[in-house]
Amino acid sequence: MKITILTLFPEMFEALNHSILSRAQKNKLLEIEVVNIRDFSLDNNKRCDDYSYGGGAGMIMTPQPLFDAIKSVKTSNAHTVYMSPKGKVLSQQKVEDLAQLKEMIIVCGHYEGIDQRIVDLCVDEEISIGDYVLT
């Protein structure tokens, strides 16, 4: 299985290169790629936050860099998951279903979330890890 993680903070995923996941990667059972969304920003300062198109409180991830990041890694086999408090709660059955995929793209939101147009255009499924918010 190949898992591509799209994030503003790739250094947070260094832990995936250790322990059991490291062994799985060395044995070619798992491939993990971490992609920095900021690398796709056209802004001189690599900004990735903006005000919501429809208004509302807080900042969201601006659509352009995230759309371009998804487009750069998306294949016809890739299932795109957005980690969102609005998504269906992750269960053991869902984990088992996801484990059957050949390719998965995980979109890590930040701020108040991502632009809804990205969800509508690029995301196959929204998944929540529970009734709380984490960085």
mmCIF file of N, CA, C and O in Angstrom, residues 69-128:
data_model
loop_
_atom_site.group_PDB
_atom_site.id
_atom_site.type_symbol
_atom_site.label_atom_id
_atom_site.label_comp_id
_atom_site.label_asym_id
_atom_site.label_seq_id
_atom_site.Cartn_x
_atom_site.Cartn_y
_atom_site.Cartn_z
ATOM 1 N N ALA A 69 -1.297 20.394 -4.870
ATOM 2 C CA ALA A 69 -0.627 19.283 -4.180
ATOM 3 C C ALA A 69 -1.370 17.970 -4.441
ATOM 4 O O ALA A 69 -0.760 16.947 -4.750
ATOM 5 N N ILE A 70 -2.690 17.997 -4.326
ATOM 6 C CA ILE A 70 -3.495 16.796 -4.599
ATOM 7 C C ILE A 70 -3.303 16.353 -6.041
ATOM 8 O O ILE A 70 -3.070 15.174 -6.322
ATOM 9 N N LYS A 71 -3.391 17.308 -6.954
ATOM 10 C CA LYS A 71 -3.248 16.994 -8.377
ATOM 11 C C LYS A 71 -1.892 16.363 -8.680
ATOM 12 O O LYS A 71 -1.790 15.474 -9.529
ATOM 13 N N SER A 72 -0.854 16.780 -7.965
ATOM 14 C CA SER A 72 0.496 16.266 -8.234
ATOM 15 C C SER A 72 0.671 14.801 -7.826
ATOM 16 O O SER A 72 1.553 14.125 -8.349
ATOM 17 N N VAL A 73 -0.147 14.317 -6.897
ATOM 18 C CA VAL A 73 0.013 12.940 -6.410
ATOM 19 C C VAL A 73 -1.162 12.028 -6.760
ATOM 20 O O VAL A 73 -1.069 10.820 -6.612
ATOM 21 N N LYS A 74 -2.251 12.593 -7.211
ATOM 22 C CA LYS A 74 -3.473 11.807 -7.469
ATOM 23 C C LYS A 74 -3.285 10.913 -8.684
ATOM 24 O O LYS A 74 -2.837 11.347 -9.736
ATOM 25 N N THR A 75 -3.612 9.642 -8.511
ATOM 26 C CA THR A 75 -3.638 8.692 -9.614
ATOM 27 C C THR A 75 -5.051 8.123 -9.698
ATOM 28 O O THR A 75 -5.880 8.348 -8.812
ATOM 29 N N SER A 76 -5.306 7.361 -10.739
ATOM 30 C CA SER A 76 -6.651 6.790 -10.896
ATOM 31 C C SER A 76 -6.956 5.774 -9.797
ATOM 32 O O SER A 76 -8.120 5.505 -9.506
ATOM 33 N N ASN A 77 -5.933 5.208 -9.159
ATOM 34 C CA ASN A 77 -6.135 4.221 -8.092
ATOM 35 C C ASN A 77 -6.208 4.832 -6.696
ATOM 36 O O ASN A 77 -6.528 4.134 -5.746
ATOM 37 N N ALA A 78 -5.877 6.100 -6.558
ATOM 38 C CA ALA A 78 -5.755 6.715 -5.238
ATOM 39 C C ALA A 78 -7.119 7.114 -4.669
ATOM 40 O O ALA A 78 -7.939 7.729 -5.348
ATOM 41 N N HIS A 79 -7.319 6.752 -3.422
ATOM 42 C CA HIS A 79 -8.515 7.120 -2.664
ATOM 43 C C HIS A 79 -8.116 8.286 -1.763
ATOM 44 O O HIS A 79 -7.200 8.152 -0.950
ATOM 45 N N THR A 80 -8.787 9.429 -1.905
ATOM 46 C CA THR A 80 -8.408 10.630 -1.167
ATOM 47 C C THR A 80 -9.293 10.810 0.057
ATOM 48 O O THR A 80 -10.516 10.886 -0.057
ATOM 49 N N VAL A 81 -8.651 10.881 1.222
ATOM 50 C CA VAL A 81 -9.336 11.019 2.501
ATOM 51 C C VAL A 81 -8.947 12.363 3.117
ATOM 52 O O VAL A 81 -7.764 12.697 3.188
ATOM 53 N N TYR A 82 -9.941 13.108 3.559
ATOM 54 C CA TYR A 82 -9.703 14.350 4.290
ATOM 55 C C TYR A 82 -10.030 14.090 5.748
ATOM 56 O O TYR A 82 -11.137 13.665 6.081
ATOM 57 N N MET A 83 -9.062 14.305 6.615
ATOM 58 C CA MET A 83 -9.262 14.134 8.048
ATOM 59 C C MET A 83 -10.009 15.362 8.561
ATOM 60 O O MET A 83 -9.465 16.467 8.569
ATOM 61 N N SER A 84 -11.263 15.163 8.959
ATOM 62 C CA SER A 84 -12.149 16.276 9.283
ATOM 63 C C SER A 84 -13.072 15.912 10.437
ATOM 64 O O SER A 84 -13.600 14.799 10.485
ATOM 65 N N PRO A 85 -13.319 16.848 11.352
ATOM 66 C CA PRO A 85 -14.273 16.560 12.420
ATOM 67 C C PRO A 85 -15.689 16.327 11.891
ATOM 68 O O PRO A 85 -16.520 15.762 12.582
ATOM 69 N N LYS A 86 -15.960 16.744 10.646
ATOM 70 C CA LYS A 86 -17.288 16.538 10.050
ATOM 71 C C LYS A 86 -17.448 15.148 9.437
ATOM 72 O O LYS A 86 -18.534 14.765 9.056
ATOM 73 N N GLY A 87 -16.343 14.401 9.351
ATOM 74 C CA GLY A 87 -16.381 13.106 8.680
ATOM 75 C C GLY A 87 -16.976 12.001 9.524
ATOM 76 O O GLY A 87 -17.283 12.164 10.706
ATOM 77 N N LYS A 88 -17.113 10.838 8.902
ATOM 78 C CA LYS A 88 -17.576 9.645 9.596
ATOM 79 C C LYS A 88 -16.472 9.201 10.566
ATOM 80 O O LYS A 88 -15.303 9.191 10.218
ATOM 81 N N VAL A 89 -16.868 8.817 11.782
ATOM 82 C CA VAL A 89 -15.888 8.449 12.801
ATOM 83 C C VAL A 89 -15.152 7.169 12.403
ATOM 84 O O VAL A 89 -15.766 6.192 11.979
ATOM 85 N N LEU A 90 -13.840 7.216 12.531
ATOM 86 C CA LEU A 90 -12.997 6.073 12.208
ATOM 87 C C LEU A 90 -13.314 4.899 13.130
ATOM 88 O O LEU A 90 -13.361 5.042 14.346
ATOM 89 N N SER A 91 -13.525 3.739 12.529
ATOM 90 C CA SER A 91 -13.826 2.525 13.293
ATOM 91 C C SER A 91 -12.857 1.429 12.861
ATOM 92 O O SER A 91 -12.152 1.566 11.858
ATOM 93 N N GLN A 92 -12.851 0.342 13.588
ATOM 94 C CA GLN A 92 -12.008 -0.793 13.211
ATOM 95 C C GLN A 92 -12.387 -1.296 11.827
ATOM 96 O O GLN A 92 -11.521 -1.619 11.011
ATOM 97 N N GLN A 93 -13.673 -1.360 11.536
ATOM 98 C CA GLN A 93 -14.117 -1.823 10.219
ATOM 99 C C GLN A 93 -13.619 -0.888 9.118
ATOM 100 O O GLN A 93 -13.174 -1.336 8.058
ATOM 101 N N LYS A 94 -13.664 0.408 9.355
ATOM 102 C CA LYS A 94 -13.183 1.377 8.360
ATOM 103 C C LYS A 94 -11.685 1.211 8.142
ATOM 104 O O LYS A 94 -11.199 1.256 7.014
ATOM 105 N N VAL A 95 -10.921 0.993 9.218
ATOM 106 C CA VAL A 95 -9.480 0.769 9.093
ATOM 107 C C VAL A 95 -9.215 -0.464 8.242
ATOM 108 O O VAL A 95 -8.352 -0.461 7.365
ATOM 109 N N GLU A 96 -9.973 -1.529 8.482
ATOM 110 C CA GLU A 96 -9.811 -2.758 7.702
ATOM 111 C C GLU A 96 -10.152 -2.528 6.234
ATOM 112 O O GLU A 96 -9.475 -3.052 5.340
ATOM 113 N N ASP A 97 -11.190 -1.732 5.969
ATOM 114 C CA ASP A 97 -11.556 -1.399 4.581
ATOM 115 C C ASP A 97 -10.443 -0.583 3.911
ATOM 116 O O ASP A 97 -10.071 -0.856 2.767
ATOM 117 N N LEU A 98 -9.927 0.417 4.611
ATOM 118 C CA LEU A 98 -8.863 1.259 4.058
ATOM 119 C C LEU A 98 -7.590 0.450 3.804
ATOM 120 O O LEU A 98 -6.857 0.720 2.852
ATOM 121 N N ALA A 99 -7.339 -0.548 4.633
ATOM 122 C CA ALA A 99 -6.134 -1.369 4.485
ATOM 123 C C ALA A 99 -6.143 -2.169 3.186
ATOM 124 O O ALA A 99 -5.100 -2.609 2.714
ATOM 125 N N GLN A 100 -7.298 -2.319 2.571
ATOM 126 C CA GLN A 100 -7.410 -3.056 1.318
ATOM 127 C C GLN A 100 -7.061 -2.201 0.090
ATOM 128 O O GLN A 100 -6.900 -2.727 -1.015
ATOM 129 N N LEU A 101 -6.936 -0.900 0.284
ATOM 130 C CA LEU A 101 -6.634 0.004 -0.826
ATOM 131 C C LEU A 101 -5.199 -0.167 -1.292
ATOM 132 O O LEU A 101 -4.315 -0.509 -0.511
ATOM 133 N N LYS A 102 -4.950 0.117 -2.562
ATOM 134 C CA LYS A 102 -3.587 0.105 -3.097
ATOM 135 C C LYS A 102 -2.895 1.440 -2.841
ATOM 136 O O LYS A 102 -1.703 1.489 -2.596
ATOM 137 N N GLU A 103 -3.677 2.518 -2.957
ATOM 138 C CA GLU A 103 -3.131 3.865 -2.754
ATOM 139 C C GLU A 103 -4.128 4.710 -1.988
ATOM 140 O O GLU A 103 -5.326 4.676 -2.271
ATOM 141 N N MET A 104 -3.615 5.499 -1.034
ATOM 142 C CA MET A 104 -4.457 6.410 -0.287
ATOM 143 C C MET A 104 -3.730 7.736 -0.124
ATOM 144 O O MET A 104 -2.532 7.767 0.167
ATOM 145 N N ILE A 105 -4.459 8.806 -0.319
ATOM 146 C CA ILE A 105 -3.951 10.155 -0.072
ATOM 147 C C ILE A 105 -4.685 10.667 1.162
ATOM 148 O O ILE A 105 -5.920 10.647 1.201
ATOM 149 N N ILE A 106 -3.925 11.100 2.158
ATOM 150 C CA ILE A 106 -4.523 11.658 3.370
ATOM 151 C C ILE A 106 -4.264 13.156 3.376
ATOM 152 O O ILE A 106 -3.113 13.590 3.362
ATOM 153 N N VAL A 107 -5.338 13.936 3.373
ATOM 154 C CA VAL A 107 -5.248 15.388 3.416
ATOM 155 C C VAL A 107 -5.410 15.823 4.861
ATOM 156 O O VAL A 107 -6.444 15.562 5.484
ATOM 157 N N CYS A 108 -4.380 16.451 5.408
ATOM 158 C CA CYS A 108 -4.413 16.955 6.776
ATOM 159 C C CYS A 108 -4.783 18.428 6.736
ATOM 160 O O CYS A 108 -4.017 19.246 6.227
ATOM 161 N N GLY A 109 -5.933 18.746 7.254
ATOM 162 C CA GLY A 109 -6.365 20.141 7.300
ATOM 163 C C GLY A 109 -5.654 20.895 8.407
ATOM 164 O O GLY A 109 -4.940 20.322 9.229
ATOM 165 N N HIS A 110 -5.853 22.171 8.418
ATOM 166 C CA HIS A 110 -5.295 23.016 9.474
ATOM 167 C C HIS A 110 -6.174 24.260 9.550
ATOM 168 O O HIS A 110 -7.026 24.478 8.695
ATOM 169 N N TYR A 111 -5.957 25.093 10.544
ATOM 170 C CA TYR A 111 -6.784 26.272 10.782
ATOM 171 C C TYR A 111 -8.211 25.802 11.057
ATOM 172 O O TYR A 111 -8.418 24.856 11.794
ATOM 173 N N GLU A 112 -9.194 26.415 10.433
ATOM 174 C CA GLU A 112 -10.591 26.000 10.613
ATOM 175 C C GLU A 112 -10.984 24.904 9.633
ATOM 176 O O GLU A 112 -12.118 24.462 9.625
ATOM 177 N N GLY A 113 -10.073 24.481 8.787
ATOM 178 C CA GLY A 113 -10.371 23.433 7.816
ATOM 179 C C GLY A 113 -9.844 23.798 6.445
ATOM 180 O O GLY A 113 -8.948 24.619 6.301
ATOM 181 N N ILE A 114 -10.425 23.149 5.432
ATOM 182 C CA ILE A 114 -10.027 23.437 4.060
ATOM 183 C C ILE A 114 -11.221 23.997 3.299
ATOM 184 O O ILE A 114 -12.370 23.830 3.712
ATOM 185 N N ASP A 115 -10.945 24.633 2.201
ATOM 186 C CA ASP A 115 -11.984 25.217 1.358
ATOM 187 C C ASP A 115 -12.927 24.106 0.882
ATOM 188 O O ASP A 115 -12.484 23.062 0.408
ATOM 189 N N GLN A 116 -14.224 24.315 1.028
ATOM 190 C CA GLN A 116 -15.219 23.311 0.663
ATOM 191 C C GLN A 116 -15.128 22.905 -0.804
ATOM 192 O O GLN A 116 -15.429 21.768 -1.166
ATOM 193 N N ARG A 117 -14.665 23.806 -1.643
ATOM 194 C CA ARG A 117 -14.530 23.461 -3.071
ATOM 195 C C ARG A 117 -13.522 22.336 -3.264
ATOM 196 O O ARG A 117 -13.706 21.486 -4.142
ATOM 197 N N ILE A 118 -12.483 22.278 -2.443
ATOM 198 C CA ILE A 118 -11.505 21.190 -2.519
ATOM 199 C C ILE A 118 -12.171 19.877 -2.114
ATOM 200 O O ILE A 118 -11.972 18.842 -2.748
ATOM 201 N N VAL A 119 -12.965 19.916 -1.051
ATOM 202 C CA VAL A 119 -13.687 18.715 -0.619
ATOM 203 C C VAL A 119 -14.582 18.218 -1.751
ATOM 204 O O VAL A 119 -14.585 17.032 -2.094
ATOM 205 N N ASP A 120 -15.319 19.134 -2.357
ATOM 206 C CA ASP A 120 -16.255 18.759 -3.422
ATOM 207 C C ASP A 120 -15.550 18.214 -4.660
ATOM 208 O O ASP A 120 -16.027 17.272 -5.288
ATOM 209 N N LEU A 121 -14.406 18.780 -5.015
ATOM 210 C CA LEU A 121 -13.709 18.403 -6.248
ATOM 211 C C LEU A 121 -12.736 17.236 -6.100
ATOM 212 O O LEU A 121 -12.558 16.468 -7.039
ATOM 213 N N CYS A 122 -12.103 17.112 -4.935
ATOM 214 C CA CYS A 122 -10.948 16.227 -4.838
ATOM 215 C C CYS A 122 -11.042 15.117 -3.799
ATOM 216 O O CYS A 122 -10.249 14.177 -3.854
ATOM 217 N N VAL A 123 -11.954 15.221 -2.860
ATOM 218 C CA VAL A 123 -11.972 14.298 -1.726
ATOM 219 C C VAL A 123 -13.005 13.195 -1.952
ATOM 220 O O VAL A 123 -14.150 13.468 -2.314
ATOM 221 N N ASP A 124 -12.582 11.959 -1.722
ATOM 222 C CA ASP A 124 -13.492 10.819 -1.849
ATOM 223 C C ASP A 124 -14.250 10.553 -0.557
ATOM 224 O O ASP A 124 -15.369 10.036 -0.590
ATOM 225 N N GLU A 125 -13.638 10.902 0.580
ATOM 226 C CA GLU A 125 -14.229 10.550 1.863
ATOM 227 C C GLU A 125 -13.663 11.436 2.963
ATOM 228 O O GLU A 125 -12.483 11.737 2.972
ATOM 229 N N GLU A 126 -14.528 11.860 3.892
ATOM 230 C CA GLU A 126 -14.095 12.592 5.079
ATOM 231 C C GLU A 126 -14.161 11.643 6.266
ATOM 232 O O GLU A 126 -15.161 10.956 6.466
ATOM 233 N N ILE A 127 -13.079 11.610 7.052
ATOM 234 C CA ILE A 127 -13.011 10.734 8.206
ATOM 235 C C ILE A 127 -12.605 11.553 9.428
ATOM 236 O O ILE A 127 -11.714 12.389 9.363
ATOM 237 N N SER A 128 -13.281 11.284 10.551
ATOM 238 C CA SER A 128 -12.972 11.917 11.821
ATOM 239 C C SER A 128 -12.376 10.876 12.763
ATOM 240 O O SER A 128 -12.800 9.721 12.767
#
